[in-house]
Tab-separated table of C-alpha atoms in Angstrom:
chain	number	residue	atom	x	y	z
V	1	UNK	CA	15.705	-7.347	25.223
V	2	UNK	CA	13.198	-9.123	27.491
V	3	UNK	CA	15.167	-8.559	30.687
V	4	UNK	CA	13.195	-5.336	30.868
V	5	UNK	CA	9.987	-7.263	31.566
V	6	UNK	CA	9.188	-7.927	35.177
V	7	UNK	CA	7.967	-11.504	35.645
V	8	UNK	CA	6.450	-11.802	39.142
V	9	UNK	CA	7.352	-15.040	40.981
V	10	UNK	CA	3.877	-15.668	42.368
V	11	UNK	CA	2.135	-16.066	39.001
V	12	UNK	CA	1.734	-18.993	36.654
V	13	UNK	CA	2.205	-18.376	32.906
V	14	UNK	CA	1.108	-19.858	29.584
V	15	UNK	CA	3.292	-20.299	26.500
V	16	UNK	CA	0.890	-17.846	24.853
V	17	UNK	CA	1.859	-15.100	27.301
V	18	UNK	CA	-1.084	-15.047	29.704
V	19	UNK	CA	-0.448	-14.847	33.439
V	20	UNK	CA	-2.584	-16.518	36.121
V	21	UNK	CA	-2.664	-15.546	39.772
V	22	UNK	CA	-4.117	-18.321	41.909
V	23	UNK	CA	-5.958	-17.604	45.166
V	24	UNK	CA	-7.441	-20.898	46.397
V	25	UNK	CA	-9.723	-21.859	43.480
V	26	UNK	CA	-10.070	-18.321	42.087
V	27	UNK	CA	-7.714	-17.560	39.177
V	28	UNK	CA	-7.153	-14.000	37.936
V	29	UNK	CA	-5.996	-13.891	34.297
V	30	UNK	CA	-4.274	-11.270	32.181
V	31	UNK	CA	-1.639	-10.920	29.485
V	32	UNK	CA	2.012	-10.382	30.339
V	33	UNK	CA	4.024	-7.240	29.924
V	34	UNK	CA	5.943	-9.008	27.154
V	35	UNK	CA	2.660	-9.748	25.330
V	36	UNK	CA	1.330	-6.211	25.501
V	37	UNK	CA	4.657	-4.872	24.273
V	38	UNK	CA	4.707	-7.235	21.276
V	39	UNK	CA	1.120	-6.404	20.357
V	40	UNK	CA	1.545	-2.659	20.543
V	41	UNK	CA	-1.275	-0.299	21.448
V	42	UNK	CA	-4.345	-2.369	22.222
V	43	UNK	CA	-7.511	-0.764	20.882
V	44	UNK	CA	-10.081	-3.493	21.370
V	45	UNK	CA	-10.658	-6.404	23.710
V	46	UNK	CA	-13.363	-9.041	23.549
V	47	UNK	CA	-14.036	-10.966	26.771
V	48	UNK	CA	-16.554	-13.665	27.771
V	49	UNK	CA	-19.563	-12.977	29.997
V	50	UNK	CA	-19.674	-14.036	33.622
V	51	UNK	CA	-21.072	-17.539	33.955
V	52	UNK	CA	-19.457	-18.669	30.720
V	53	UNK	CA	-17.302	-21.809	30.751
V	54	UNK	CA	-13.708	-21.685	29.521
V	55	UNK	CA	-11.372	-24.565	28.710
V	56	UNK	CA	-7.640	-24.776	29.373
V	57	UNK	CA	-5.482	-24.064	26.277
V	58	UNK	CA	-8.497	-22.769	24.324
V	59	UNK	CA	-9.356	-19.177	23.336
V	60	UNK	CA	-11.620	-17.247	25.710
V	61	UNK	CA	-11.374	-13.860	24.026
V	62	UNK	CA	-9.396	-11.586	21.729
V	63	UNK	CA	-7.156	-8.561	22.041
V	64	UNK	CA	-6.552	-6.379	19.006
V	65	UNK	CA	-4.010	-3.714	18.274
V	66	UNK	CA	-4.381	-1.363	15.296
V	67	UNK	CA	-2.491	-3.891	13.215
V	68	UNK	CA	-3.496	-7.361	14.380
V	69	UNK	CA	-5.824	-9.567	16.388
V	70	UNK	CA	-4.562	-12.121	18.910
V	71	UNK	CA	-6.463	-14.862	20.750
V	72	UNK	CA	-6.505	-14.967	24.542
V	73	UNK	CA	-5.853	-18.493	25.788
V	74	UNK	CA	-7.364	-19.808	29.028
V	75	UNK	CA	-4.724	-20.987	31.514
V	76	UNK	CA	-7.223	-23.222	33.327
V	77	UNK	CA	-10.704	-24.658	32.771
V	78	UNK	CA	-13.601	-23.314	34.800
V	79	UNK	CA	-16.352	-20.708	35.031
V	80	UNK	CA	-15.874	-16.995	34.480
V	81	UNK	CA	-16.989	-15.265	37.687
V	82	UNK	CA	-15.791	-11.734	37.054
V	83	UNK	CA	-14.846	-9.641	33.989
V	84	UNK	CA	-12.798	-6.444	34.106
V	85	UNK	CA	-15.192	-3.898	32.605
V	86	UNK	CA	-12.541	-1.193	32.850
V	87	UNK	CA	-10.373	-2.764	30.128
V	88	UNK	CA	-13.358	-3.123	27.795
V	89	UNK	CA	-14.025	0.609	27.905
V	90	UNK	CA	-10.318	1.542	28.029
V	91	UNK	CA	-8.209	-1.211	26.383
V	92	UNK	CA	-5.100	0.969	26.770
V	93	UNK	CA	-5.156	-0.062	30.430
V	94	UNK	CA	-3.758	-3.421	29.308
V	95	UNK	CA	-0.690	-1.661	27.870
V	96	UNK	CA	-0.293	0.629	30.871
V	97	UNK	CA	-0.586	-1.961	33.624
V	98	UNK	CA	-0.994	-5.479	32.202
V	99	UNK	CA	-0.161	-7.336	35.424
V	100	UNK	CA	-2.493	-5.399	37.769
V	101	UNK	CA	-5.167	-2.904	36.677
V	102	UNK	CA	-5.217	-4.470	33.209
V	103	UNK	CA	-6.350	-7.918	34.382
V	104	UNK	CA	-8.993	-9.505	32.145
V	105	UNK	CA	-11.125	-12.162	33.851
V	106	UNK	CA	-11.411	-14.218	37.047
V	107	UNK	CA	-12.065	-17.917	36.671
V	108	UNK	CA	-13.383	-20.333	39.270
V	109	UNK	CA	-11.204	-23.267	38.300
V	110	UNK	CA	-12.516	-26.812	37.967
V	111	UNK	CA	-9.373	-28.580	39.131
V	112	UNK	CA	-6.028	-27.574	40.576
V	113	UNK	CA	-4.423	-30.415	38.630
V	114	UNK	CA	-4.330	-28.286	35.500
V	115	UNK	CA	-1.869	-25.893	37.131
V	116	UNK	CA	0.849	-28.490	36.513
V	117	UNK	CA	0.508	-27.706	32.788
V	118	UNK	CA	1.474	-24.060	33.276
V	119	UNK	CA	4.890	-22.423	33.407
V	120	UNK	CA	6.399	-21.031	36.599
V	121	UNK	CA	8.172	-17.668	36.545
V	122	UNK	CA	11.749	-18.934	35.860
V	123	UNK	CA	10.563	-21.013	32.879
V	124	UNK	CA	8.495	-18.165	31.493
V	125	UNK	CA	11.497	-15.868	31.830
V	126	UNK	CA	13.530	-18.361	29.794
V	127	UNK	CA	10.788	-18.465	27.163
V	128	UNK	CA	10.739	-14.716	26.543
V	129	UNK	CA	14.491	-14.379	26.753
V	130	UNK	CA	15.034	-17.111	24.154
B	1	UNK	CA	16.662	-6.975	1.344
B	2	UNK	CA	17.669	-3.804	3.110
B	3	UNK	CA	16.972	-0.220	2.138
B	4	UNK	CA	19.795	2.337	2.464
B	5	UNK	CA	18.135	3.536	5.693
B	6	UNK	CA	18.127	0.122	7.404
B	7	UNK	CA	20.795	0.999	9.978
B	8	UNK	CA	19.163	4.328	10.794
B	9	UNK	CA	15.867	2.541	11.490
B	10	UNK	CA	17.613	0.157	13.877
B	11	UNK	CA	19.332	3.037	15.669
B	12	UNK	CA	16.004	4.862	16.007
B	13	UNK	CA	14.449	1.830	17.724
B	14	UNK	CA	12.259	0.788	14.805
B	15	UNK	CA	10.481	-2.558	15.083
B	16	UNK	CA	11.461	-4.246	11.825
B	17	UNK	CA	9.324	-6.638	9.811
B	18	UNK	CA	9.559	-8.155	6.375
B	19	UNK	CA	7.403	-6.482	3.738
B	20	UNK	CA	7.533	-7.595	0.084
B	21	UNK	CA	10.993	-9.048	0.763
B	22	UNK	CA	12.286	-5.860	2.442
B	23	UNK	CA	13.247	-5.308	6.067
B	24	UNK	CA	11.252	-2.239	7.043
B	25	UNK	CA	10.079	-0.614	10.280
B	26	UNK	CA	6.433	-1.331	11.119
B	27	UNK	CA	6.580	1.192	13.957
B	28	UNK	CA	8.892	3.336	16.065
B	29	UNK	CA	6.901	4.793	18.985
B	30	UNK	CA	3.588	3.130	18.246
B	31	UNK	CA	1.184	3.089	15.317
B	32	UNK	CA	-1.507	5.274	16.838
B	33	UNK	CA	0.904	7.885	18.160
B	34	UNK	CA	2.782	8.047	14.856
B	35	UNK	CA	-0.465	8.288	12.908
B	36	UNK	CA	-1.763	11.242	14.941
B	37	UNK	CA	1.643	12.900	14.730
B	38	UNK	CA	1.549	12.865	10.917
B	39	UNK	CA	-1.964	14.387	10.980
B	40	UNK	CA	-0.896	17.198	13.348
B	41	UNK	CA	2.862	17.715	12.682
B	42	UNK	CA	5.032	15.760	10.231
B	43	UNK	CA	6.407	12.304	9.535
B	44	UNK	CA	9.216	10.792	7.486
B	45	UNK	CA	8.670	7.476	5.694
B	46	UNK	CA	11.236	5.196	4.093
B	47	UNK	CA	9.613	4.064	0.856
B	48	UNK	CA	12.830	3.006	-0.863
B	49	UNK	CA	11.322	-0.441	-1.404
B	50	UNK	CA	8.994	0.986	-4.052
B	51	UNK	CA	9.986	0.102	-7.616
B	52	UNK	CA	10.886	2.539	-10.392
B	53	UNK	CA	10.645	1.688	-14.071
B	54	UNK	CA	11.955	4.168	-16.638
B	55	UNK	CA	10.188	4.375	-20.001
B	56	UNK	CA	12.120	6.301	-22.655
B	57	UNK	CA	12.488	6.783	-26.378
B	58	UNK	CA	10.269	7.854	-29.217
B	59	UNK	CA	7.682	5.191	-28.458
B	60	UNK	CA	7.538	5.887	-24.727
B	61	UNK	CA	4.176	7.671	-24.859
B	62	UNK	CA	2.684	5.077	-27.200
B	63	UNK	CA	3.774	2.267	-24.878
B	64	UNK	CA	2.374	3.940	-21.747
B	65	UNK	CA	-0.888	4.800	-23.476
B	66	UNK	CA	-1.342	1.150	-24.416
B	67	UNK	CA	-0.342	-0.227	-21.003
B	68	UNK	CA	-2.125	2.172	-18.637
B	69	UNK	CA	-5.710	3.334	-18.158
B	70	UNK	CA	-5.274	7.079	-17.595
B	71	UNK	CA	-4.492	9.518	-20.420
B	72	UNK	CA	-0.711	9.969	-20.497
B	73	UNK	CA	-1.025	12.440	-23.366
B	74	UNK	CA	-2.276	15.100	-20.934
B	75	UNK	CA	1.024	15.038	-19.019
B	76	UNK	CA	3.472	17.888	-19.435
B	77	UNK	CA	7.001	17.944	-17.994
B	78	UNK	CA	6.794	18.071	-14.207
B	79	UNK	CA	3.344	16.508	-13.918
B	80	UNK	CA	2.510	13.240	-12.194
B	81	UNK	CA	-0.476	10.972	-12.764
B	82	UNK	CA	-2.092	8.136	-10.802
B	83	UNK	CA	-2.919	5.248	-13.111
B	84	UNK	CA	-3.467	1.507	-13.443
B	85	UNK	CA	-2.081	-1.417	-15.389
B	86	UNK	CA	-4.824	-3.884	-16.339
B	87	UNK	CA	-4.669	-7.474	-17.520
B	88	UNK	CA	-6.697	-8.701	-20.514
B	89	UNK	CA	-9.631	-9.524	-18.204
B	90	UNK	CA	-9.739	-5.976	-16.918
B	91	UNK	CA	-8.271	-6.912	-13.513
B	92	UNK	CA	-5.681	-4.630	-11.947
B	93	UNK	CA	-2.053	-5.708	-12.446
B	94	UNK	CA	-0.859	-2.753	-10.355
B	95	UNK	CA	-1.648	0.813	-9.382
B	96	UNK	CA	1.131	3.212	-10.310
B	97	UNK	CA	2.193	6.845	-10.519
B	98	UNK	CA	3.702	8.128	-13.770
B	99	UNK	CA	6.108	11.072	-13.555
B	100	UNK	CA	6.592	12.914	-16.870
B	101	UNK	CA	10.222	14.013	-17.218
B	102	UNK	CA	9.872	14.924	-20.884
B	103	UNK	CA	6.571	14.554	-22.767
B	104	UNK	CA	6.429	11.841	-25.408
B	105	UNK	CA	9.871	10.473	-24.599
B	106	UNK	CA	10.806	10.156	-20.919
B	107	UNK	CA	8.730	8.915	-17.973
B	108	UNK	CA	9.490	7.456	-14.551
B	109	UNK	CA	6.884	4.976	-13.332
B	110	UNK	CA	6.628	4.267	-9.607
B	111	UNK	CA	5.257	0.778	-8.887
B	112	UNK	CA	4.465	-1.284	-5.789
B	113	UNK	CA	7.419	-3.166	-4.335
B	114	UNK	CA	5.565	-6.470	-4.280
B	115	UNK	CA	4.686	-6.070	-7.970
B	116	UNK	CA	7.973	-4.771	-9.294
B	117	UNK	CA	9.051	-7.985	-11.018
B	118	UNK	CA	5.551	-8.697	-12.371
B	119	UNK	CA	5.204	-5.143	-13.685
B	120	UNK	CA	8.592	-5.145	-15.374
B	121	UNK	CA	7.772	-8.409	-17.160
B	122	UNK	CA	4.371	-6.979	-18.104
B	123	UNK	CA	5.957	-3.847	-19.563
B	124	UNK	CA	8.553	-5.848	-21.499
B	125	UNK	CA	5.943	-8.306	-22.823
B	126	UNK	CA	3.690	-5.496	-24.116
B	127	UNK	CA	6.308	-2.954	-25.079
B	128	UNK	CA	5.357	-0.844	-28.096
B	129	UNK	CA	8.918	0.072	-28.981
B	130	UNK	CA	10.093	2.032	-25.940
B	131	UNK	CA	13.314	1.640	-23.972
B	132	UNK	CA	12.318	0.032	-20.704
B	133	UNK	CA	14.723	-0.019	-17.807
B	134	UNK	CA	14.313	-1.244	-14.234
B	135	UNK	CA	15.775	1.598	-12.179
B	136	UNK	CA	14.559	0.285	-8.821
B	137	UNK	CA	18.076	-0.455	-7.522
B	138	UNK	CA	19.272	3.099	-8.081
B	139	UNK	CA	16.399	5.141	-6.601
B	140	UNK	CA	15.760	5.516	-2.901
B	141	UNK	CA	12.482	7.160	-1.900
B	142	UNK	CA	11.662	9.231	1.145
B	143	UNK	CA	8.160	10.536	1.850
B	144	UNK	CA	7.806	13.640	3.990
B	145	UNK	CA	4.163	14.117	4.992
B	146	UNK	CA	2.118	16.242	7.371
B	147	UNK	CA	1.030	19.857	7.851
B	148	UNK	CA	4.585	20.892	8.786
B	149	UNK	CA	6.211	19.065	5.847
B	150	UNK	CA	6.425	22.113	3.535
B	151	UNK	CA	8.229	24.317	6.071
B	152	UNK	CA	10.684	21.552	6.918
B	153	UNK	CA	11.551	20.695	3.324
B	154	UNK	CA	11.925	24.370	2.459
B	155	UNK	CA	14.927	24.608	4.782
B	156	UNK	CA	16.760	21.736	3.124
B	157	UNK	CA	16.323	22.173	-0.637
B	158	UNK	CA	18.529	24.234	-2.947
B	159	UNK	CA	15.604	25.749	-4.834
B	160	UNK	CA	13.030	26.865	-2.255
B	161	UNK	CA	11.330	29.146	-4.801
B	162	UNK	CA	10.540	26.162	-7.028
B	163	UNK	CA	9.297	24.214	-4.035
B	164	UNK	CA	6.952	27.046	-3.041
B	165	UNK	CA	5.343	27.020	-6.483
B	166	UNK	CA	4.864	23.269	-6.562
B	167	UNK	CA	1.244	22.207	-7.184
B	168	UNK	CA	-0.420	18.979	-6.071
B	169	UNK	CA	0.642	16.049	-8.305
B	170	UNK	CA	3.491	18.063	-9.802
B	171	UNK	CA	7.222	17.632	-9.270
B	172	UNK	CA	10.454	19.493	-9.876
B	173	UNK	CA	14.105	18.508	-10.025
B	174	UNK	CA	16.426	19.643	-7.276
B	175	UNK	CA	19.841	18.502	-6.069
B	176	UNK	CA	21.163	16.696	-3.016
B	177	UNK	CA	24.903	16.017	-2.587
B	178	UNK	CA	25.222	17.400	-6.124
B	179	UNK	CA	23.081	14.552	-7.410
B	180	UNK	CA	19.710	14.765	-9.113
B	181	UNK	CA	16.702	14.525	-6.809
B	182	UNK	CA	13.032	14.506	-7.808
B	183	UNK	CA	10.690	16.280	-5.403
B	184	UNK	CA	7.043	15.403	-6.030
B	185	UNK	CA	4.027	16.820	-4.233
B	186	UNK	CA	2.387	13.426	-3.885
B	187	UNK	CA	1.788	11.026	-1.041
B	188	UNK	CA	-0.231	8.261	0.583
B	189	UNK	CA	-1.483	10.041	3.705
B	190	UNK	CA	-3.861	12.759	2.463
B	191	UNK	CA	-1.697	15.416	4.128
B	192	UNK	CA	0.429	18.107	2.567
B	193	UNK	CA	3.612	16.352	1.646
B	194	UNK	CA	6.265	15.193	-0.738
B	195	UNK	CA	7.762	12.048	-2.142
B	196	UNK	CA	11.439	12.466	-2.892
B	197	UNK	CA	13.363	10.233	-5.298
B	198	UNK	CA	17.121	10.346	-4.943
B	199	UNK	CA	20.152	8.116	-5.561
B	200	UNK	CA	20.278	5.098	-3.229
B	201	UNK	CA	23.454	6.106	-1.403
B	202	UNK	CA	22.350	9.702	-0.846
B	203	UNK	CA	19.253	8.710	1.137
B	204	UNK	CA	20.811	8.484	4.646
B	205	UNK	CA	22.251	12.005	4.557
B	206	UNK	CA	18.945	13.521	3.401
B	207	UNK	CA	17.005	11.495	5.991
B	208	UNK	CA	19.245	12.771	8.783
B	209	UNK	CA	19.272	16.343	7.489
B	210	UNK	CA	15.465	16.427	7.441
B	211	UNK	CA	15.143	14.935	10.930
B	212	UNK	CA	17.653	17.415	12.338
B	213	UNK	CA	15.620	20.339	10.939
B	214	UNK	CA	12.749	19.836	13.349
B	215	UNK	CA	11.968	18.012	16.584
B	216	UNK	CA	8.434	17.759	15.250
B	217	UNK	CA	9.483	15.476	12.420
B	218	UNK	CA	9.333	11.805	13.428
B	219	UNK	CA	10.244	8.667	11.503
B	220	UNK	CA	7.041	6.733	10.808
B	221	UNK	CA	6.576	3.003	10.229
B	222	UNK	CA	4.510	0.963	7.789
B	223	UNK	CA	1.767	0.472	10.400
B	224	UNK	CA	0.809	4.145	10.450
B	225	UNK	CA	1.367	4.390	6.703
B	226	UNK	CA	-1.423	1.819	6.346
B	227	UNK	CA	-3.867	3.464	8.774
B	228	UNK	CA	-3.213	6.913	7.262
B	229	UNK	CA	-3.988	5.711	3.729
B	230	UNK	CA	-7.029	3.783	4.889
B	231	UNK	CA	-8.594	6.904	6.444
B	232	UNK	CA	-8.263	8.462	2.977
B	233	UNK	CA	-9.821	5.419	1.292
B	234	UNK	CA	-6.686	4.975	-0.831
B	235	UNK	CA	-6.361	1.459	-2.225
B	236	UNK	CA	-3.669	-0.950	-1.113
B	237	UNK	CA	-2.606	-3.370	-3.825
B	238	UNK	CA	-3.010	-6.978	-2.673
B	239	UNK	CA	-6.056	-6.109	-0.549
B	240	UNK	CA	-8.288	-3.474	-2.162
B	241	UNK	CA	-6.896	-4.073	-5.635
B	242	UNK	CA	-5.933	-7.436	-7.122
B	243	UNK	CA	-5.652	-9.158	-10.505
B	244	UNK	CA	-9.316	-10.143	-10.057
B	245	UNK	CA	-10.739	-6.714	-9.236
B	246	UNK	CA	-11.541	-4.262	-12.039
B	247	UNK	CA	-11.093	-0.496	-11.681
B	248	UNK	CA	-14.871	0.026	-11.848
B	249	UNK	CA	-15.385	-2.406	-8.980
B	250	UNK	CA	-12.651	-0.612	-7.042
B	251	UNK	CA	-14.305	2.785	-7.571
B	252	UNK	CA	-11.403	4.064	-9.669
B	253	UNK	CA	-13.492	5.167	-12.674
B	254	UNK	CA	-11.735	8.540	-12.647
B	255	UNK	CA	-8.432	6.980	-13.765
B	256	UNK	CA	-9.937	5.019	-16.662
B	257	UNK	CA	-10.138	6.962	-19.928
B	258	UNK	CA	-12.112	4.498	-22.069
B	259	UNK	CA	-13.357	7.153	-24.471
B	260	UNK	CA	-9.974	8.723	-25.151
B	261	UNK	CA	-7.812	5.739	-26.034
B	262	UNK	CA	-7.282	1.991	-26.353
B	263	UNK	CA	-5.447	0.067	-23.652
B	264	UNK	CA	-4.979	-3.500	-22.465
B	265	UNK	CA	-8.078	-4.718	-20.641
B	266	UNK	CA	-10.426	-2.067	-22.044
B	267	UNK	CA	-12.628	-4.414	-24.067
B	268	UNK	CA	-13.188	-6.615	-20.999
B	269	UNK	CA	-14.525	-3.798	-18.824
B	270	UNK	CA	-18.248	-3.993	-17.981
B	271	UNK	CA	-20.524	-2.145	-15.593
B	272	UNK	CA	-19.689	-3.855	-12.286
B	273	UNK	CA	-21.947	-6.120	-10.193
B	274	UNK	CA	-19.916	-5.394	-7.082
B	275	UNK	CA	-18.613	-2.102	-5.791
B	276	UNK	CA	-16.153	-0.583	-3.398
B	277	UNK	CA	-17.651	0.928	-0.244
B	278	UNK	CA	-16.311	2.582	2.859
B	279	UNK	CA	-18.088	1.631	6.072
B	280	UNK	CA	-18.142	2.430	9.757
B	281	UNK	CA	-18.596	-0.443	12.156
B	282	UNK	CA	-21.426	0.609	14.463
B	283	UNK	CA	-20.521	-1.859	17.237
B	284	UNK	CA	-17.311	-2.656	19.082
B	285	UNK	CA	-14.846	-4.770	17.092
B	286	UNK	CA	-12.358	-4.386	14.270
B	287	UNK	CA	-13.046	-5.430	10.683
B	288	UNK	CA	-10.072	-7.183	9.049
B	289	UNK	CA	-9.185	-8.119	5.478
B	290	UNK	CA	-11.118	-11.171	4.303
B	291	UNK	CA	-13.986	-11.009	6.816
B	292	UNK	CA	-17.338	-11.672	5.148
B	293	UNK	CA	-20.155	-9.141	4.829
B	294	UNK	CA	-23.802	-10.193	5.119
B	295	UNK	CA	-27.194	-8.650	4.433
B	296	UNK	CA	-29.586	-8.484	7.404
B	297	UNK	CA	-31.221	-11.686	6.125
B	298	UNK	CA	-27.783	-13.346	6.419
B	299	UNK	CA	-26.901	-13.683	2.736
B	300	UNK	CA	-23.232	-13.113	1.986
B	301	UNK	CA	-22.879	-9.871	0.001
B	302	UNK	CA	-19.124	-9.321	-0.073
B	303	UNK	CA	-15.847	-9.103	1.818
B	304	UNK	CA	-13.824	-6.640	3.833
B	305	UNK	CA	-10.754	-5.695	1.756
B	306	UNK	CA	-9.113	-3.475	4.415
B	307	UNK	CA	-10.056	-2.537	7.953
B	308	UNK	CA	-8.616	-0.959	11.047
B	309	UNK	CA	-9.317	1.066	14.122
B	310	UNK	CA	-9.095	4.657	12.839
B	311	UNK	CA	-6.823	6.671	15.127
B	312	UNK	CA	-8.321	9.992	13.933
B	313	UNK	CA	-11.968	8.987	14.303
B	314	UNK	CA	-11.338	6.629	17.228
B	315	UNK	CA	-13.658	4.076	15.728
B	316	UNK	CA	-13.428	1.010	13.511
B	317	UNK	CA	-13.540	1.637	9.750
B	318	UNK	CA	-13.235	-0.526	6.688
B	319	UNK	CA	-13.276	-0.809	2.917
B	320	UNK	CA	-15.395	-3.544	1.400
B	321	UNK	CA	-16.201	-4.997	-1.973
B	322	UNK	CA	-19.969	-5.594	-1.964
B	323	UNK	CA	-22.923	-6.473	-4.151
B	324	UNK	CA	-23.599	-3.147	-5.909
B	325	UNK	CA	-27.137	-2.898	-4.505
B	326	UNK	CA	-25.517	-2.240	-1.104
B	327	UNK	CA	-23.167	0.455	-2.372
B	328	UNK	CA	-25.207	3.438	-1.241
B	329	UNK	CA	-24.458	5.858	1.546
B	330	UNK	CA	-26.522	4.944	4.617
B	331	UNK	CA	-26.984	1.312	3.536
B	332	UNK	CA	-26.424	-1.140	6.392
B	333	UNK	CA	-25.069	-4.671	6.565
B	334	UNK	CA	-23.313	-7.078	8.929
B	335	UNK	CA	-19.604	-7.723	9.247
B	336	UNK	CA	-19.025	-11.245	10.516
B	337	UNK	CA	-16.297	-11.135	13.142
B	338	UNK	CA	-15.548	-14.469	14.815
B	339	UNK	CA	-19.088	-15.916	14.613
B	340	UNK	CA	-20.704	-12.615	15.574
B	341	UNK	CA	-22.651	-10.400	13.176
B	342	UNK	CA	-21.878	-6.738	13.843
B	343	UNK	CA	-23.735	-3.871	12.195
B	344	UNK	CA	-21.952	-1.536	9.778
B	345	UNK	CA	-23.076	1.484	7.769
B	346	UNK	CA	-21.864	2.654	4.353
B	347	UNK	CA	-20.324	6.131	4.455
B	348	UNK	CA	-18.629	8.262	1.831
B	349	UNK	CA	-14.867	7.972	1.333
B	350	UNK	CA	-12.540	9.563	2.443
B	351	UNK	CA	-13.300	8.928	6.105
B	352	UNK	CA	-11.222	11.961	7.100
B	353	UNK	CA	-11.022	15.176	5.085
B	354	UNK	CA	-7.786	15.336	3.076
B	355	UNK	CA	-5.545	18.380	3.113
B	356	UNK	CA	-3.204	17.249	0.300
B	357	UNK	CA	-4.725	19.150	-2.610
B	358	UNK	CA	-5.370	22.378	-0.698
B	359	UNK	CA	-2.988	25.280	-1.349
B	360	UNK	CA	0.030	25.398	0.935
B	361	UNK	CA	0.661	28.590	2.883
B	362	UNK	CA	4.376	29.031	3.469
């Protein structure tokens, strides 16, 4: 069933279904198409403020559908430098376009070394097809 | 376990989950979309997992009077009644609907799926001489709910004239595939609608016949069933009602007839110290079952029993069990959501105006 989900090559992924797009030391973070589909219609999202520190593998926020709440897990450690206000006022954007317009936060990462802990596209594809 | 409609749910693209041991669809198109569709058009729910216990014989009325809180004596043939089973401490064993097939001697009791075994044992242990039979395996149940439900059902039944006369919380007997079918004007959504009991194997053909009557009738999953009932403030057993919550705490005084009769749990009932409230969350967030409620001076005053994001109101709503001093409309308190204290205000229940008991115009 997951073959229907596009998994862009250029991103890194977490086991918890976040994606991370790395541009030098700036990392844009969102949830994958697979994640938004499993959650169903997202009606609420809670994100950190800019300036806040986040830690790799630890929750930085929450997305909630009508039925359930799910933690957002930070793919890297660092400082939040930008938050997508659009998804806070219209959480449905995460369902509509999770990999682009529905991005969540941008993190200035502390160290590139942590990227080794993340999945690359082929491995993430295997994970959701399992 | 699988209901007789299991394969039809799969074919319709239902997302299946386990609920009380049953494989049931939580959603088809999406909870919010399905919810709004039932409020504006019509929805079909598979509720075959619900249990049915038949109480018959000359001591049927006596047994039900002793085991339930509402007054069964007032039931005539074709009337249904919402009621409760209580334990000796006054806590709720289950919330049920009693359908009177023949006064004094024949009743069908619809119970929650998760409580079916417990209820049956409870009935047998406190039987006052009735014949008690678990008929859950033989009855399928389909709920047809929404403003268009009456017109759709009218096209399928053999006795449309009887259907047209059907009052809220009444039922009549019709036929499907030449088998007995019970059509009750009851439901869990607050909309006009019906709950139909029919033999297990006849359910798929009725389900398909109803769906083929109208493009505006959609299959609906358990997710929307929950949000629809919550907007009405209807209790969900296991969350808003438990063995440790009394009917007075749950705000169900209207189903307890203490002055008319004796029943199990009656002598334990006291004026409650905590009370059921409905509340609106005034800030962004979603209250969930089990979250704690606090006064503004940060003393814990109760818990959320059910909560969701209301698709009709487009805002977060919840039911709580709180210290009775907070159970007044306009009273405010905090809901603690992940270390944050968010303001909520007590409002009257239902959250959304029900249509169910209003006369149907065919």
